[in-house]
C-alpha atoms as an extended CHARMM CRD file, in Angstrom:
* protein
*
        43  EXT
         1         1  MET       CA            145.4760000000      -49.9240000000      172.8110000000  PROA      1               0.0000000000
         2         2  ALA       CA            144.1420000000      -49.9120000000      176.2070000000  PROA      2               0.0000000000
         3         3  GLU       CA            141.6250000000      -47.8960000000      176.2200000000  PROA      3               0.0000000000
         4         4  ASP       CA            139.9730000000      -48.8030000000      173.3900000000  PROA      4               0.0000000000
         5         5  GLU       CA            139.9300000000      -52.2220000000      174.5760000000  PROA      5               0.0000000000
         6         6  GLU       CA            137.6860000000      -50.9190000000      177.4800000000  PROA      6               0.0000000000
         7         7  THR       CA            135.4480000000      -49.3460000000      175.4680000000  PROA      7               0.0000000000
         8         8  ILE       CA            135.4340000000      -52.0800000000      172.6570000000  PROA      8               0.0000000000
         9         9  GLU       CA            133.6790000000      -54.4660000000      175.6720000000  PROA      9               0.0000000000
        10        10  ASP       CA            131.7690000000      -52.0470000000      177.2520000000  PROA      10              0.0000000000
        11        11  GLN       CA            129.5150000000      -51.3220000000      173.5580000000  PROA      11              0.0000000000
        12        12  ASN       CA            129.3380000000      -54.8720000000      174.3250000000  PROA      12              0.0000000000
        13        13  ARG       CA            127.9860000000      -54.9980000000      177.6840000000  PROA      13              0.0000000000
        14        14  LYS       CA            124.5870000000      -52.6490000000      176.3170000000  PROA      14              0.0000000000
        15        15  PRO       CA            123.4020000000      -55.4490000000      174.3250000000  PROA      15              0.0000000000
        16        16  LYS       CA            123.5690000000      -58.3660000000      176.3820000000  PROA      16              0.0000000000
        17        17  LYS       CA            121.8710000000      -55.8900000000      179.0690000000  PROA      17              0.0000000000
        18        18  LEU       CA            119.3120000000      -55.4070000000      176.9440000000  PROA      18              0.0000000000
        19        19  ASN       CA            119.2370000000      -59.1960000000      175.9320000000  PROA      19              0.0000000000
        20        20  SER       CA            118.8900000000      -59.4990000000      179.6180000000  PROA      20              0.0000000000
        21        21  VAL       CA            116.0770000000      -57.0370000000      180.6360000000  PROA      21              0.0000000000
        22        22  LEU       CA            114.0570000000      -57.5290000000      177.1620000000  PROA      22              0.0000000000
        23        23  MET       CA            114.0110000000      -62.0210000000      178.0820000000  PROA      23              0.0000000000
        24        24  ILE       CA            112.2370000000      -60.8160000000      181.4310000000  PROA      24              0.0000000000
        25        25  LEU       CA            109.6580000000      -58.3180000000      180.1630000000  PROA      25              0.0000000000
        26        26  SER       CA            108.6990000000      -60.9330000000      177.5330000000  PROA      26              0.0000000000
        27        27  TRP       CA            108.5120000000      -63.8900000000      180.3950000000  PROA      27              0.0000000000
        28        28  CYS       CA            106.7410000000      -61.1320000000      183.0840000000  PROA      28              0.0000000000
        29        29  THR       CA            103.9730000000      -60.8650000000      180.2920000000  PROA      29              0.0000000000
        30        30  PHE       CA            104.5510000000      -64.9320000000      179.5800000000  PROA      30              0.0000000000
        31        31  GLY       CA            103.0040000000      -65.3690000000      182.4070000000  PROA      31              0.0000000000
        32        32  LEU       CA            100.6270000000      -62.6600000000      182.9090000000  PROA      32              0.0000000000
        33        33  GLY       CA             99.6680000000      -64.1550000000      179.8990000000  PROA      33              0.0000000000
        34        34  VAL       CA             98.9280000000      -67.1810000000      181.8660000000  PROA      34              0.0000000000
        35        35  TYR       CA             97.4540000000      -65.3990000000      185.6070000000  PROA      35              0.0000000000
        36        36  LEU       CA             94.5930000000      -64.4290000000      183.0150000000  PROA      36              0.0000000000
        37        37  LEU       CA             93.8990000000      -66.6740000000      180.6370000000  PROA      37              0.0000000000
        38        38  GLY       CA             93.6630000000      -69.4510000000      184.0880000000  PROA      38              0.0000000000
        39        39  TRP       CA             97.1160000000      -72.2340000000      184.4210000000  PROA      39              0.0000000000
        40        40  ASP       CA             94.2960000000      -74.6980000000      184.0390000000  PROA      40              0.0000000000
        41        41  GLY       CA             92.5920000000      -73.6460000000      180.3480000000  PROA      41              0.0000000000
        42        42  LEU       CA             96.2670000000      -73.8570000000      178.8170000000  PROA      42              0.0000000000
        43        43  VAL       CA             97.2460000000      -77.1640000000      180.2440000000  PROA      43              0.0000000000
């Protein structure tokens, strides 16, 4: 039972970690786009 619980926890951690990485990449892309376009042009 204990081993099954550990594997379930590991499987649950991976998607969260992947989502956080994708979120960081999306924010970096957004920041780069704002930098290239010019913040004054958007605001």
